[in-house]
Structure formats: structure tokens, C-alpha cells
Coordinates of C-alpha atoms in Angstrom, one line a residue:
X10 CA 35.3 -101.9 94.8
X11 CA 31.7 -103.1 95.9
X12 CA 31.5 -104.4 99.4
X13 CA 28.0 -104.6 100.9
X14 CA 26.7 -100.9 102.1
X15 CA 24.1 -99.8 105.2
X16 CA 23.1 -96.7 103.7
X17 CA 22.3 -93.8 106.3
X18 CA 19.8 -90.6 104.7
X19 CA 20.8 -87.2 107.0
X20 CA 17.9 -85.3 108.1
X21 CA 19.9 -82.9 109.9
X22 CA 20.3 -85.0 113.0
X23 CA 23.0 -83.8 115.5
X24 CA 23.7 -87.8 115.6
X25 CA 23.9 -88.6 112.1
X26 CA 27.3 -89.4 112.2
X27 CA 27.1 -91.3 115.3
X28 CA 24.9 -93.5 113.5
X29 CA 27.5 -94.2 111.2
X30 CA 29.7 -95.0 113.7
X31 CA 27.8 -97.1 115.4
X32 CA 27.0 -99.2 112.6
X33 CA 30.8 -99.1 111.4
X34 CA 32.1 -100.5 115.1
X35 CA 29.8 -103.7 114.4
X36 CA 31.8 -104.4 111.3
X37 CA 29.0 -103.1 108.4
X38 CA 30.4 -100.3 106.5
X39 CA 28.4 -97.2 106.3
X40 CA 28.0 -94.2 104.3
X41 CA 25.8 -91.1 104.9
X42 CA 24.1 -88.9 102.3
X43 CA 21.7 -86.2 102.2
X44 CA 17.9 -87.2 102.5
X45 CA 17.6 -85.1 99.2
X46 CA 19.7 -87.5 97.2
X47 CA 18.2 -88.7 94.4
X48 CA 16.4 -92.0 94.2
X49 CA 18.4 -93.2 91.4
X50 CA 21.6 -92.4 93.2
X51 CA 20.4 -94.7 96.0
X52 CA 19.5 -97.5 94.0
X53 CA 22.5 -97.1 92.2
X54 CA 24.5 -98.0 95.3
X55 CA 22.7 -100.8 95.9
X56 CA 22.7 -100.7 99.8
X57 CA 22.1 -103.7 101.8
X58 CA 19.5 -101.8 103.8
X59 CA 18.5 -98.0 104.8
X60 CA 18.6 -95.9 108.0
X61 CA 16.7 -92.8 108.0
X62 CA 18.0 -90.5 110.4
X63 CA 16.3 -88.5 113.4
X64 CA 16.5 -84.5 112.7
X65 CA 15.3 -81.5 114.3
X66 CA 11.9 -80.6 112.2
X67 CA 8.6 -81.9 112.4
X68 CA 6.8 -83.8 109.6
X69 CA 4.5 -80.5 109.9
X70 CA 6.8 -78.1 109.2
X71 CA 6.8 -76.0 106.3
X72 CA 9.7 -77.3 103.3
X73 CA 10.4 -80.5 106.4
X74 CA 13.2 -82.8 104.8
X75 CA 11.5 -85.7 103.2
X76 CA 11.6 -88.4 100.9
X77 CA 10.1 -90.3 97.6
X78 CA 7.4 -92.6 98.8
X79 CA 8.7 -95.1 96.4
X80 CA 12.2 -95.4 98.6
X81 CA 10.2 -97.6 100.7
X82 CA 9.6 -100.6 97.6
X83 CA 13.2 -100.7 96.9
X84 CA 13.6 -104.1 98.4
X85 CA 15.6 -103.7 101.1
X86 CA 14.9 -103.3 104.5
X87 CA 14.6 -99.6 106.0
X88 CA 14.8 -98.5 109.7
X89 CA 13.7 -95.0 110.9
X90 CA 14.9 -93.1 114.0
X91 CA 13.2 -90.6 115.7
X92 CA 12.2 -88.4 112.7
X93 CA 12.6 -90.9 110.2
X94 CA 9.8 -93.4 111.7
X95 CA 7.7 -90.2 112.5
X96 CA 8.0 -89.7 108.3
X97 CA 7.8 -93.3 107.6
X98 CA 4.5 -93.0 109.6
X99 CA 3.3 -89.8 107.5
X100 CA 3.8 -90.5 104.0
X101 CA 2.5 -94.5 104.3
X102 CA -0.9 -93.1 105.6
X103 CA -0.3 -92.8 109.6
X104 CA -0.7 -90.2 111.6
X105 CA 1.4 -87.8 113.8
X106 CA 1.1 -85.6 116.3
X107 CA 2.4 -82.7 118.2
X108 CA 3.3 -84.4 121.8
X109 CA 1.5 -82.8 124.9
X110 CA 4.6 -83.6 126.6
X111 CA 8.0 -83.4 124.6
X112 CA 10.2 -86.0 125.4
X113 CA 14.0 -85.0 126.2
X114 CA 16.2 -87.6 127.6
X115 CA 16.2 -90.8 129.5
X116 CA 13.3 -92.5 129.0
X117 CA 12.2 -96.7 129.3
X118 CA 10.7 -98.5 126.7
X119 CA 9.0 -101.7 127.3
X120 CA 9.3 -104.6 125.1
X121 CA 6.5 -106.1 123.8
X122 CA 7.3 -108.4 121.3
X123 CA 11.0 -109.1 120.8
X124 CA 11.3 -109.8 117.5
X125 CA 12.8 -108.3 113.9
X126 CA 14.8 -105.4 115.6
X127 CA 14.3 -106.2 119.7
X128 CA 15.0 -109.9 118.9
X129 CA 17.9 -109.4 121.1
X130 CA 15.7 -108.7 124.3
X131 CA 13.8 -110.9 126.3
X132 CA 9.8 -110.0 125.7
X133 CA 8.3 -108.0 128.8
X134 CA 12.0 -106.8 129.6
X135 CA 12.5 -103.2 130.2
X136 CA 15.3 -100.8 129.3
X137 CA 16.7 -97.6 129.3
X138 CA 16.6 -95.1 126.4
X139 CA 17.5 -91.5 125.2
X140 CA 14.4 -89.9 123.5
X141 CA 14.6 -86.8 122.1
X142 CA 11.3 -85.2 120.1
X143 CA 8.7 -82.8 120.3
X144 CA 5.8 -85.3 117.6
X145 CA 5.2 -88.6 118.1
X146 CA 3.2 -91.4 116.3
X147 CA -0.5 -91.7 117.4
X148 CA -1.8 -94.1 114.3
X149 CA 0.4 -96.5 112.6
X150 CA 0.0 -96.9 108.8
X151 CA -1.6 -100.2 107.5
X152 CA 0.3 -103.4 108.1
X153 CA 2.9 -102.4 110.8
X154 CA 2.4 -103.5 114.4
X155 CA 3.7 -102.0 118.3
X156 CA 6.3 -103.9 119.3
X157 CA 7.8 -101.6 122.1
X158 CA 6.1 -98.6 124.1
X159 CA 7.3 -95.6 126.3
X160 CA 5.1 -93.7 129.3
X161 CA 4.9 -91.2 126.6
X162 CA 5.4 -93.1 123.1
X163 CA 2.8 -95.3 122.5
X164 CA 4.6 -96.5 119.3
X165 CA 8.6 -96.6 120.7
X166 CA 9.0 -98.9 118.1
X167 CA 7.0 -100.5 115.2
X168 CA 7.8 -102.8 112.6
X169 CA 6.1 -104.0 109.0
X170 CA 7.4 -107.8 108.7
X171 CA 6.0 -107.7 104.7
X172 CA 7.4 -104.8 103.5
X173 CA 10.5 -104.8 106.1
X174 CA 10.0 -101.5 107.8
X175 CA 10.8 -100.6 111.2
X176 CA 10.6 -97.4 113.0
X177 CA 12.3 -97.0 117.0
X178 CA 11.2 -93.2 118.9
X179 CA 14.8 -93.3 120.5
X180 CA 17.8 -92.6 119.5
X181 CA 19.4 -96.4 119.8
X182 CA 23.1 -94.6 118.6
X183 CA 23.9 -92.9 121.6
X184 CA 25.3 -94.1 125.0
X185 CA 22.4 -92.9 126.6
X186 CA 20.7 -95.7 125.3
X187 CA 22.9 -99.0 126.2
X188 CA 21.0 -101.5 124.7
X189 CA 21.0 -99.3 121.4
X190 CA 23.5 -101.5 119.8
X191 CA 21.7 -104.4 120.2
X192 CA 18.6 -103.0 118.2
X193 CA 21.0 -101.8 115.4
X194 CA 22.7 -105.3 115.5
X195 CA 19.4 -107.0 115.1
X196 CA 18.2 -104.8 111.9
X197 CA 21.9 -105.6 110.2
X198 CA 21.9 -109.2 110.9
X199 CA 18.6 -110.7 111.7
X200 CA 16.9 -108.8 109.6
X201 CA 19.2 -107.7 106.9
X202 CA 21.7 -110.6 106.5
X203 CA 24.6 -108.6 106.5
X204 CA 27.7 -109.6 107.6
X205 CA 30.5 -107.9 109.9
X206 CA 33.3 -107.6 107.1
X207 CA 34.3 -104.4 107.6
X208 CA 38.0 -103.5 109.3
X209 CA 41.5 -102.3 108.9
X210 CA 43.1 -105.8 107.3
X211 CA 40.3 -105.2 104.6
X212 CA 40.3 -102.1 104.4
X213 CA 44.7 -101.7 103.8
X214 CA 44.5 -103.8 101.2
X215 CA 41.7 -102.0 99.0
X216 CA 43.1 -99.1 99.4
X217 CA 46.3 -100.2 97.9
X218 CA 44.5 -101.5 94.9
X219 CA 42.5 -98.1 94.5
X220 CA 45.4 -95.8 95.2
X221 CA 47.2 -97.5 92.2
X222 CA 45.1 -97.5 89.9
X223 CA 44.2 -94.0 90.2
X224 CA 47.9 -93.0 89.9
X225 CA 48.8 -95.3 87.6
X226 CA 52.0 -94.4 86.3
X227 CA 52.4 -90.5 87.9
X228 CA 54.2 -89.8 91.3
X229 CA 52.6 -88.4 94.6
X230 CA 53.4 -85.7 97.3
X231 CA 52.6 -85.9 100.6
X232 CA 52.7 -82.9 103.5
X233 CA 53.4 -84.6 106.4
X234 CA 52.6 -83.2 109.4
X235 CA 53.5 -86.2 111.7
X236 CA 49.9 -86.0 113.0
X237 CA 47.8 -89.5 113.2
X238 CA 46.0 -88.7 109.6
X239 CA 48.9 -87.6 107.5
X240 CA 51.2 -89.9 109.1
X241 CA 48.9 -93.2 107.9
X242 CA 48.0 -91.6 104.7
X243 CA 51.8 -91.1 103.4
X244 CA 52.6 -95.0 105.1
X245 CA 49.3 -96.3 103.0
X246 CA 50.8 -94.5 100.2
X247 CA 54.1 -95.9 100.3
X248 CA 52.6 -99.3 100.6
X249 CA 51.1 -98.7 96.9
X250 CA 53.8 -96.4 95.3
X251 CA 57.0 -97.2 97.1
X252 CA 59.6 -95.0 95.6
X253 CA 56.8 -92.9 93.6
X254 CA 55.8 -91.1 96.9
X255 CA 57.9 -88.1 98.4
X256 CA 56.7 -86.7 101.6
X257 CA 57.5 -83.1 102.4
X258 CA 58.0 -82.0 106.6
X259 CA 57.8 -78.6 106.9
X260 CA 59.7 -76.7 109.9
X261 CA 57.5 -73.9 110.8
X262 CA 59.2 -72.9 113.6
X263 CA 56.0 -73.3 115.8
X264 CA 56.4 -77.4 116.6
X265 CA 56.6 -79.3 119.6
X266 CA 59.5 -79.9 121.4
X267 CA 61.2 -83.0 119.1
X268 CA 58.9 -82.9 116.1
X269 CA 61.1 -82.7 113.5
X270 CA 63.1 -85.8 114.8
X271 CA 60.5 -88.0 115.8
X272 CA 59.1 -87.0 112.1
X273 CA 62.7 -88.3 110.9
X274 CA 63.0 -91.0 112.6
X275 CA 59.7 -93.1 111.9
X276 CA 59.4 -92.3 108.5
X277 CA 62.9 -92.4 107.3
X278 CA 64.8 -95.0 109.1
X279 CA 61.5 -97.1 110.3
X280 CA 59.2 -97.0 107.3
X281 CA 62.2 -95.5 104.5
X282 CA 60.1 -93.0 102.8
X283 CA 61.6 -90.7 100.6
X284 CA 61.2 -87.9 102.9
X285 CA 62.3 -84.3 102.6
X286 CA 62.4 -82.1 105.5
X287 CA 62.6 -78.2 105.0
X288 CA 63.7 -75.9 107.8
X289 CA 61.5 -72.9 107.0
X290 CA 61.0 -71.7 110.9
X291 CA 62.8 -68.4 110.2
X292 CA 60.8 -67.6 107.1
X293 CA 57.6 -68.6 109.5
X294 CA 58.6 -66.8 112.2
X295 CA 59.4 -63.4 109.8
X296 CA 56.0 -63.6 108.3
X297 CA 54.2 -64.0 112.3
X298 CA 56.3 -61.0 113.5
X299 CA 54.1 -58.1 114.9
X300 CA 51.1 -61.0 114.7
X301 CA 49.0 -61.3 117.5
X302 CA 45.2 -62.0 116.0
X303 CA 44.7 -65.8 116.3
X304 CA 43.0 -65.9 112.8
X305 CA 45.5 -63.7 111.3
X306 CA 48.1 -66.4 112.7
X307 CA 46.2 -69.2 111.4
X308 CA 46.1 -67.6 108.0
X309 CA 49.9 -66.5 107.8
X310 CA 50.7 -69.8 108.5
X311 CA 48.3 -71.0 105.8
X312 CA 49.8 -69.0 103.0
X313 CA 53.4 -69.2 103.9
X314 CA 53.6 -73.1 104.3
X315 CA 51.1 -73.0 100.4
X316 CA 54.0 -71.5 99.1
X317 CA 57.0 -73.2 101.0
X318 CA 55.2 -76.5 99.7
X319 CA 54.7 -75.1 96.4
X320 CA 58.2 -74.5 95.4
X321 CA 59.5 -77.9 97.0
X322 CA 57.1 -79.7 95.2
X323 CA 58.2 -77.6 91.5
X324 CA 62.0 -79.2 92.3
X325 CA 60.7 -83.0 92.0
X326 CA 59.7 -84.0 88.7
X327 CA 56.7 -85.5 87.2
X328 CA 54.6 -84.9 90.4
X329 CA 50.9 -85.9 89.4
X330 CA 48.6 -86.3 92.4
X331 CA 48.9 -84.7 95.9
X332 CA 48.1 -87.2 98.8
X333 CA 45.9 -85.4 100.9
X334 CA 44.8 -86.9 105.1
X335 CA 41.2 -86.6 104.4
X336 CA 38.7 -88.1 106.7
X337 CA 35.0 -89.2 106.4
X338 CA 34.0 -86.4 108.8
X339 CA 35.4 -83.6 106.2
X340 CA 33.6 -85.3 103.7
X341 CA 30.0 -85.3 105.6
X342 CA 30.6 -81.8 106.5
X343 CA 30.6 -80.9 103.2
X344 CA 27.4 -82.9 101.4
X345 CA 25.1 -83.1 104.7
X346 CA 21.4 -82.2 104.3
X347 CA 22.1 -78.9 107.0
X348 CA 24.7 -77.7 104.5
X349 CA 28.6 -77.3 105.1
X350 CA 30.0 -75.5 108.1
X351 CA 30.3 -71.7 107.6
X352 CA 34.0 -72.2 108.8
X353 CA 36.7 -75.1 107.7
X354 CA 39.9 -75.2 109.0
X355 CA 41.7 -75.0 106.0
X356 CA 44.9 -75.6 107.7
X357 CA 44.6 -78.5 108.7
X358 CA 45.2 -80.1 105.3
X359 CA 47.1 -77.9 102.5
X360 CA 44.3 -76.2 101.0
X361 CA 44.3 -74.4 97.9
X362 CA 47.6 -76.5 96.2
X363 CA 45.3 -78.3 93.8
X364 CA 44.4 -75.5 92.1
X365 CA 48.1 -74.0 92.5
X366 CA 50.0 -76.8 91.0
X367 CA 47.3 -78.4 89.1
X368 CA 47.5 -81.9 90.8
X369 CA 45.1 -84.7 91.1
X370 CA 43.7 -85.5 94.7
X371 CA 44.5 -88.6 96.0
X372 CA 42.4 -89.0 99.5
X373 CA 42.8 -93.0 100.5
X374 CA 41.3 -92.2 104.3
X375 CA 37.8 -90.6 103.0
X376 CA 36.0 -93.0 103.5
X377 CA 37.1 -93.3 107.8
X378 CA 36.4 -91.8 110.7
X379 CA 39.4 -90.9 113.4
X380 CA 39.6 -94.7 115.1
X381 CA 39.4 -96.4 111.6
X382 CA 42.6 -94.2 110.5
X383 CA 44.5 -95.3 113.8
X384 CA 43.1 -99.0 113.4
X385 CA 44.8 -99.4 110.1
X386 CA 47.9 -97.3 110.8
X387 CA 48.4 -100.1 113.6
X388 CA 47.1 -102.8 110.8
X389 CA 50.2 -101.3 109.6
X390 CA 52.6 -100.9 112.2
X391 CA 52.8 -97.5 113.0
X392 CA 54.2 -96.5 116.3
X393 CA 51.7 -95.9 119.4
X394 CA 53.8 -92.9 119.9
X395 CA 52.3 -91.4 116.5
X396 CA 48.7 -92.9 116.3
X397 CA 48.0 -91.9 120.0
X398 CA 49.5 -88.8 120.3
X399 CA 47.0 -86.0 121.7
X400 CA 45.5 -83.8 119.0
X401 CA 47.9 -81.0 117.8
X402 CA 46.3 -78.0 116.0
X403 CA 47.5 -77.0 112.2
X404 CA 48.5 -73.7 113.5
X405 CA 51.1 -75.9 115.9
X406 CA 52.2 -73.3 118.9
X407 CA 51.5 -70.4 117.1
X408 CA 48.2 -70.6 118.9
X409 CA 49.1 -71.7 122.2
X410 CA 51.4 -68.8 122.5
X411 CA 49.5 -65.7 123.2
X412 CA 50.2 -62.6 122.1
X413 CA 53.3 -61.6 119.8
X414 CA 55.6 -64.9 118.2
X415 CA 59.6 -65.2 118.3
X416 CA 61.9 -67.9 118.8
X417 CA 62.9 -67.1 122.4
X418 CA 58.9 -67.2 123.5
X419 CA 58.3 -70.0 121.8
X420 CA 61.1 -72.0 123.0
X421 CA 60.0 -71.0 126.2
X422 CA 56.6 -72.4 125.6
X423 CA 58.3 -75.6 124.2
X424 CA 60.1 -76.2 126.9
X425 CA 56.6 -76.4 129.5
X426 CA 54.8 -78.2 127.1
X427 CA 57.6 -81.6 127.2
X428 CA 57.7 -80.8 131.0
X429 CA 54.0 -81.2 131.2
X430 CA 54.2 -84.4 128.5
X431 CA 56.7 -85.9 130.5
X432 CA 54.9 -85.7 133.8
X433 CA 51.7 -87.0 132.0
X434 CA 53.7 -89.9 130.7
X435 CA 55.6 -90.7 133.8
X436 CA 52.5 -90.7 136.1
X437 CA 50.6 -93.3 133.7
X438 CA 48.1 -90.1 132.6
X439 CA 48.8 -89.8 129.1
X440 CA 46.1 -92.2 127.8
X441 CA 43.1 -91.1 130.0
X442 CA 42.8 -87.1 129.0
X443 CA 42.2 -86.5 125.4
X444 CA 44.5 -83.8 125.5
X445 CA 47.3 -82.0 127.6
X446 CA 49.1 -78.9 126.9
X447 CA 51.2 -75.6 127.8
X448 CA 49.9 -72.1 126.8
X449 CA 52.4 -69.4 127.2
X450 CA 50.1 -66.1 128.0
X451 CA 51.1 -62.5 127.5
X452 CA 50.9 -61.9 131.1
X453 CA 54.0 -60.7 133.6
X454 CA 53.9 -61.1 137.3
X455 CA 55.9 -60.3 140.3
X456 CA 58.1 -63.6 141.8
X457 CA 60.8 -64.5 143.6
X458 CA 63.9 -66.7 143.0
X459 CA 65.9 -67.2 145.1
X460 CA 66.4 -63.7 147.1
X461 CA 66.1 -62.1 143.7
X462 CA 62.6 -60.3 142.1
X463 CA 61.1 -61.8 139.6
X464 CA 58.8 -60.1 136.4
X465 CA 58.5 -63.5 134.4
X466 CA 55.7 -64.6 132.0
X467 CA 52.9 -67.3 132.9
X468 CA 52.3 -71.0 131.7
X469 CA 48.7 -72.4 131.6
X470 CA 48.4 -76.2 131.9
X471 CA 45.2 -77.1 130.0
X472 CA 44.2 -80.7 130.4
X473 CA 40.8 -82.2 129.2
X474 CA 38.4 -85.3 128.7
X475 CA 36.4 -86.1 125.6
X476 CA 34.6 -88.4 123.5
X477 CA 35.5 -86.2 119.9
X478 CA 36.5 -83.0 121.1
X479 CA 33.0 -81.2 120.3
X480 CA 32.9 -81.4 124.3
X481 CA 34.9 -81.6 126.7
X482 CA 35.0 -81.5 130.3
X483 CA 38.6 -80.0 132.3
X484 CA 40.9 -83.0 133.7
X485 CA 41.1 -83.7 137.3
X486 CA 44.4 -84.3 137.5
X487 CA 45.9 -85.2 141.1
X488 CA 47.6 -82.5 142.8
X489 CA 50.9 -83.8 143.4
X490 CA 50.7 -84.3 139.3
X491 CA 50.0 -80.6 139.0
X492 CA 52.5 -79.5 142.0
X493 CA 55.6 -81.4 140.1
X494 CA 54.4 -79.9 136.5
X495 CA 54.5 -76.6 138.3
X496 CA 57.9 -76.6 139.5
X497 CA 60.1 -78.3 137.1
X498 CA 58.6 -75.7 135.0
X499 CA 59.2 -72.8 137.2
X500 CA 62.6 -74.5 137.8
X501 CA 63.9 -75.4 134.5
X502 CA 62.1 -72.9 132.3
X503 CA 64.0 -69.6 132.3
X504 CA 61.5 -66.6 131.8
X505 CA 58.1 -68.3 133.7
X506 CA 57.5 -67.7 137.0
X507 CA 53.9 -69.0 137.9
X508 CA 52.1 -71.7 137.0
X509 CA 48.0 -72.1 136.5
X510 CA 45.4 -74.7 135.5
X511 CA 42.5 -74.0 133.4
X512 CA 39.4 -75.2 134.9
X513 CA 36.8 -74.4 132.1
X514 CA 34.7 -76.4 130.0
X515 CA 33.9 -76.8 126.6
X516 CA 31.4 -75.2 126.0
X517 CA 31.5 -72.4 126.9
X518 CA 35.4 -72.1 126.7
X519 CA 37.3 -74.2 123.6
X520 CA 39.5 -76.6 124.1
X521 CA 42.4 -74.3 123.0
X522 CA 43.2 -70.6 123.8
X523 CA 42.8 -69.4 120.4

């Protein structure tokens, strides 16, 4: 279905997506492509208006990303950032320089006209900015005038009213710059007309209409996982295909302490799916013995659940499609202008059954980043308890329990990890980390219980705070918090007998063990 499109061109910026984000939380949908894509393939889409991202090269660079002249006649208006006004600049007859002085981080720009895409500011008013750049524009091409200047950027930002072309130095998409929105707001509205459409409500219902049309008259499988993007991708399926939809929960033996039942109990008796739920956790377990390697565990965890999904979905007739929890971030890793990542997380989804079992993809959450999936699955009226959940890796405990895998070590680890919910929960701390979590390590010390010695295994709390989980910073969590996590683990977890926090970072330490 049409629906009006602010159309983002990647130049390899580390903020591309942000962009996109950005743009998406004023209520414009967005969609990012390569700066490579054809000019056809743009005009085809028939965006609204264009953004031309910031990226790491310089106009001067041998093979630099760059563009077709012509995009810049198509009719619509076009913004550059960073890199995109410094090409804007050199291919309509500017000129650009290598800086004397990069500029890296805050910065203040100065308004000097607040029109087109400062309209929102007052003229003469100052604010704070996030440049990041190594050229800069030193002669604007014919027709385009300064309307807002740095210590170090004569042209911070520049605009053509005739041809509607705008350029900004900064990077108005990140929070370093908090009047950013306010420029981006002005180019969609004032100067492009758009109009904030875009959200969950809207969004439910064309998804319906796509997701039956493209199945027509087949049936679907789900794997759900019970995590936030499987969870509202087998709901939104349901909605479209009611009885034509059969969700499969795999057991794999390395869950969280009542998985399996929450699974149950929202998705059978809450939203009826026809689900079927397959205790496999001894075949799991068999297949991790003697496993220690994290990627070898990630990969025999892979394979096994390929082929326990595999032969569930052969016992249900007339399966067509596969419903798969895809999200817009996948996607852009996979056509950005820097290339896809050298690693994807296969796991995650069930990669590789298409090909096995010959079924079409059906991937309704594509098009949406992480808070648009949870926006809708509330739209629909999923549970807190499932949208909000922390993030839970596709390997499950399997990676959180270090060293060698059986039942008793990962009850053990089971057990810490409610403890360590439950405190989080009760002390009104679940909502302000983005994640919390046990790790059982492969390490024995000396203790003492009562008047008796102790060689008992150790529990890692891990607790940290993020934006998106590509950083992260380690939880301050009050003591007491820490002290009572400790104890009742220590207390009511038979085989642990010491207790530690993890105070690293990410980077250079992961957010997980493994």
C-alpha cells in the first residue's frame, strides 16, 4: 500500500538508522536505501522528499559514494547531513575543503535566518550541536544562501528556496544535538507538507490486509520464542489468518525459569492461538553434552531446533508460508551502502527452513524498528509482561552458563536468574536497566555453611543501561539491592556459594558472557 515516504540514501553513516528513527518518532514513515540505488528505483517510490546521509569519506576520496546529479531535479525537496551537504555542495559547482581543524563533537551553531529548516528557532538564537567531519564547505554553489554558521563551519547550514535544497554540517539525529528534531520537523512539514500519519493503529491494520493477501488461501507456521518480535508477529498473524496460523514453542531445555508457561498461558488461553508446544530439552541437552565453545553452542542449538521445527511442521498439512519476526534493522543490515555484517545471528530467527521445507516468507514486522514492534503489540494488547521483558539471547542459557551444559547446572542457573528478576521487580528496578541476568561460571570456591565447608560454583549478576544495546554502560544498582540478590541466592540455590557483580562496559566487554 502507498502511504507517503521520506526517503533516507546511506552513505555509510554510523547514524543512518538513527535518522530513520528520528524521522519515524515524528509520525513520517521512513525507509533507507543504499546511495547507489538507482535513480529510477527512487523515482519509482515516489518519496515525499530526500535525506542524504552523513558518512565517513570525503568528497575527495578516491571511488567516494556519490550520486546522479539529476537526483536533485526530481521535484521534491532534499536535505543533506554532514556528508550529503558537503556532496550537495560538490557536484552543483561548490567547493570543499579539507578543514584545518576537524570538528568532533559539541559544537554551537548560530542562527541566522530562521527560515525553511530553522524556522522553528528564533533568528540570532544560539544552540548546541554534535558535528562530526574532517571537510567542510568553503563556497556555496549558485543560488543557495548561509542561513546558520559554527566557530568552525562557515556554512552550518544552507538552503536553495528555488530548487528546495538544504544542507545542515551537524548531525541534527543525535541527542547530542537537542534542537535536532526541530530542524528535521521543519524540512517534513514546513517545507515538505508531509503529515505525521504514521503509527501502530495504522500500521495493524495494513498489515492485516498485506499478510492476507499474500497467503491467500495457504496456512502459516510460526516459531515462537515468546520474545517481544515473535510474540507480535504470530498475534498480527492470528489477527489475519485466525485458525490458518499454528505456532510452534520449542522446549530447548536452556529457558528461563517459567517460559514455557508464560508462553502457554498468553497465547493459548489469552489470545487462543493454535499453539503447539514441543518438549525437546532432553534431545537439546544430548546434543550440548561435552559442549563448551560458545559458538559451537550457538550452532548446536541452531541445527537441532532446524530439525525439531522441521519435522513438527511436516505433521500439519498444507503449510505454505513460514511467519518469520523480522525487523527493519535485519533488513538495513543486509542492503546498506557499507555492505552486510560479516556475522548474523542466525539464531535468532529460524534460519535456513525456507530452503528446507520450501515455504514462502511471510515477514509483517520488516518494515519496524524495536519500539514500533512493541507499539503495535500494545495497539494489540499484548501483556507488558511480554513486550517489556529484557532482551533474551536465541542461544537462551546455554550462553549464560559457562563451561559444560546439563540439567542440574542449568537449573541451578535458573534458579539465580528468577531470584535476581524477582528482586529487580520488587525493588521497582525492572524498567530502568535494559537488561539483568544470572551467569553461572565454571569456577569453584571455598565457603562456609553453616559449620560445614563449602566447594560450590559462582553466580555473576550482570546488570546494564542502554539506548540499543550497541553500548552499554554497567547498572548502579543500590547495595542493599545487590546484598538481598546475593543471599537469597546463596540461601536458596543449592550448589552456589558466592555471589559477584560485573562492573564492565560495553565496549570493551559484551553485554553477555558469551
Amino acid at each position: 500500500m502507498d502511504r507517503p515516504l521520506a526517503l533516507i540514501l546511506d552513505f555509510g553513516s554510523q547514524y543512518t538508522m538513527l535518522i530513520a528513527r528520528r524521522i519515524r518518532e515524528l509520525g513520517v514513515y521512513s525507509e533507507i536505501l543504499p546511495c547507489n540505488v538507482g535513480l529510477d528505483r527512487i523515482r519509482a517510490m515516489k518519496p515525499k522528499c530526500v535525506i542524504l546521509s552523513g558518512g565517513p569519506s570525503s568528497v575527495f576520496d578516491e571511488g567516494a559514494p556519490s550520486i546522479d546529479p539529476a537526483l536533485f531535479d526530481i521535484g521534491v525537496p532534499i536535505l543533506g547531513i554532514c556528508y550529503g551537504e558537503q556532496l550537495m555542495a560538490h557536484l552543483l559547482g561548490g567547493k570543499v575543503e579539507k578543514a584545518a581543524e576537524r570538528e568532533y563533537g559539541p559544537a554551537k551553531i548560530t542562527v541566522h535566518k530562521n527560515k525553511h529548516i530553522l524556522a522553528r528557532f528564533d533568528a540570532d538564537e544560539s544552540t548546541d550541536v554534535w558535528m562530526s567531519h574532517g571537510d567542510r564547505v568553503i563556497d556555496l554553489p549558485p543560488g543557495f544562501e548561509v542561513i546558520a554558521t559554527s566557530a568552525h563551519s562557515p556554512f552550518a547550514a544552507v538552503a536553495n528556496e528555488a530548487r528546495q535544497l538544504y544542507g545542515v554540517q551537524f548531525h541534527p539525529e543525535v541527542h547530542h544535538s537537542p534542537r535536532g528534531k526541530d530542524v528535521l520537523a521543519a524540512f517534513l512539514f514546513d517545507v515538505a507538507k508531509m503529515s505525521a500519519d504514521w503509527g501502530a493503529g495504522a500500521f495493524v491494520d495494513e498489515a492485516i490486509a498485506k499478510i492476507r493477501a499474500q497467503v491467500g488461501n495457504g496456512r502459516a507456521i510460526c516459531g515462537l520464542s515468546g520474545g517481544v518480535d515473535s510474540s507480535v508477529a504470530a498475534v498480527l498473524c492470528h489477527r489475519a489468518l485466525g485458525g490458518r496460523l499454528t505456532c510452534v514453542f520449542v522446549d530447548n531445555g536452556v529457558l528461563r525459569k517459567g517460559e514455557r508457561d508464560q508462553v502457554e498461558r498468553v497465547f493459548r488461553e489469552q489470545f487462543s492461538l493454535d499453539l503447539r508446544v514441543i518438549d525437546a530439552s532432553d534431545r537439546f541437552l544430548k546434543e550440548l553434552h561435552g559442549v563448551t565453545d560458545p559458538e559451537a553452542k550457538r550452532k548446536v542449538i541452531g541445527r537441532v531446533f532446524i530439525e525439531v521445527f522441521d519435522e513438527v511442521a511436516h505433521t500439519i498439512e498444507g503449510v505454505t508460508h513460514l511467519v518469520q519476526g523480522t525487523l527493519y534493522p535485519d533488513v538495513i543490515e543486509s542492503v546498506s551502502f557499507k555492505g552486510p555484517s560479516a556475522v548474523i545471528k542466525s539464531h535468532h530467527n529460524v534460519g535456513g527452513l525456507p530452503e528446507r521445507m520450501k515455504l514462502s516468507l511471510v515477514e509483517p514486522l520488516r518494515e519496524l524498528f524495536k519500539d514500533e514492534v512493541r507499539a503495535v503489540g500494545e495497539a494489540m494488547g499484548l501483556p507488558r509482561e511480554v513486550l517489556w521483558r529484557h532482551p533474551f539471547p536465541g542461544p537462551g542459557l546455554a550462553i549464560r552458563c559457562l563451561g559444560e551444559q546439563s540439567k542440574h547446572r542449568l537449573d541451578v542457573l535458573r534458579g539465580a536468574d528468577a531470584i535476581v528478576e524477582e528482586e529487580l521487580r520488587s525493588n521497582g528496578l525492572y524498567d530502568s536497566v535494559w537488561q539483568c541476568f544470572a551467569v553461572l561460571l565454571p569456577v569453584r570456591s571455598v565457603g562456609v555453611m553453616g559449620d560445614e565447608r563449602t566447594y560450590d560454583e559462582c553466580i555473576a549478576i550482570r546488570a546494564v543501561t542502554s539506548v540499543d544495546g550497541m553500548t552499554a554502560d554497567w547498572a548502579r544498582l543500590p547495595w542493599d539491592v545487590l546484598a538481598k540478590m546475593s543471599s537469597r541466592i546463596i540461601n536458596e540455590v543449592r550448589g552456589v556459594n558466592r555471589v559477584v557483580y560485573d562492573v564492565s562496559s560495553k565496549p570493551p566487554a559484551t553485554i553477555e558472557w558469551e
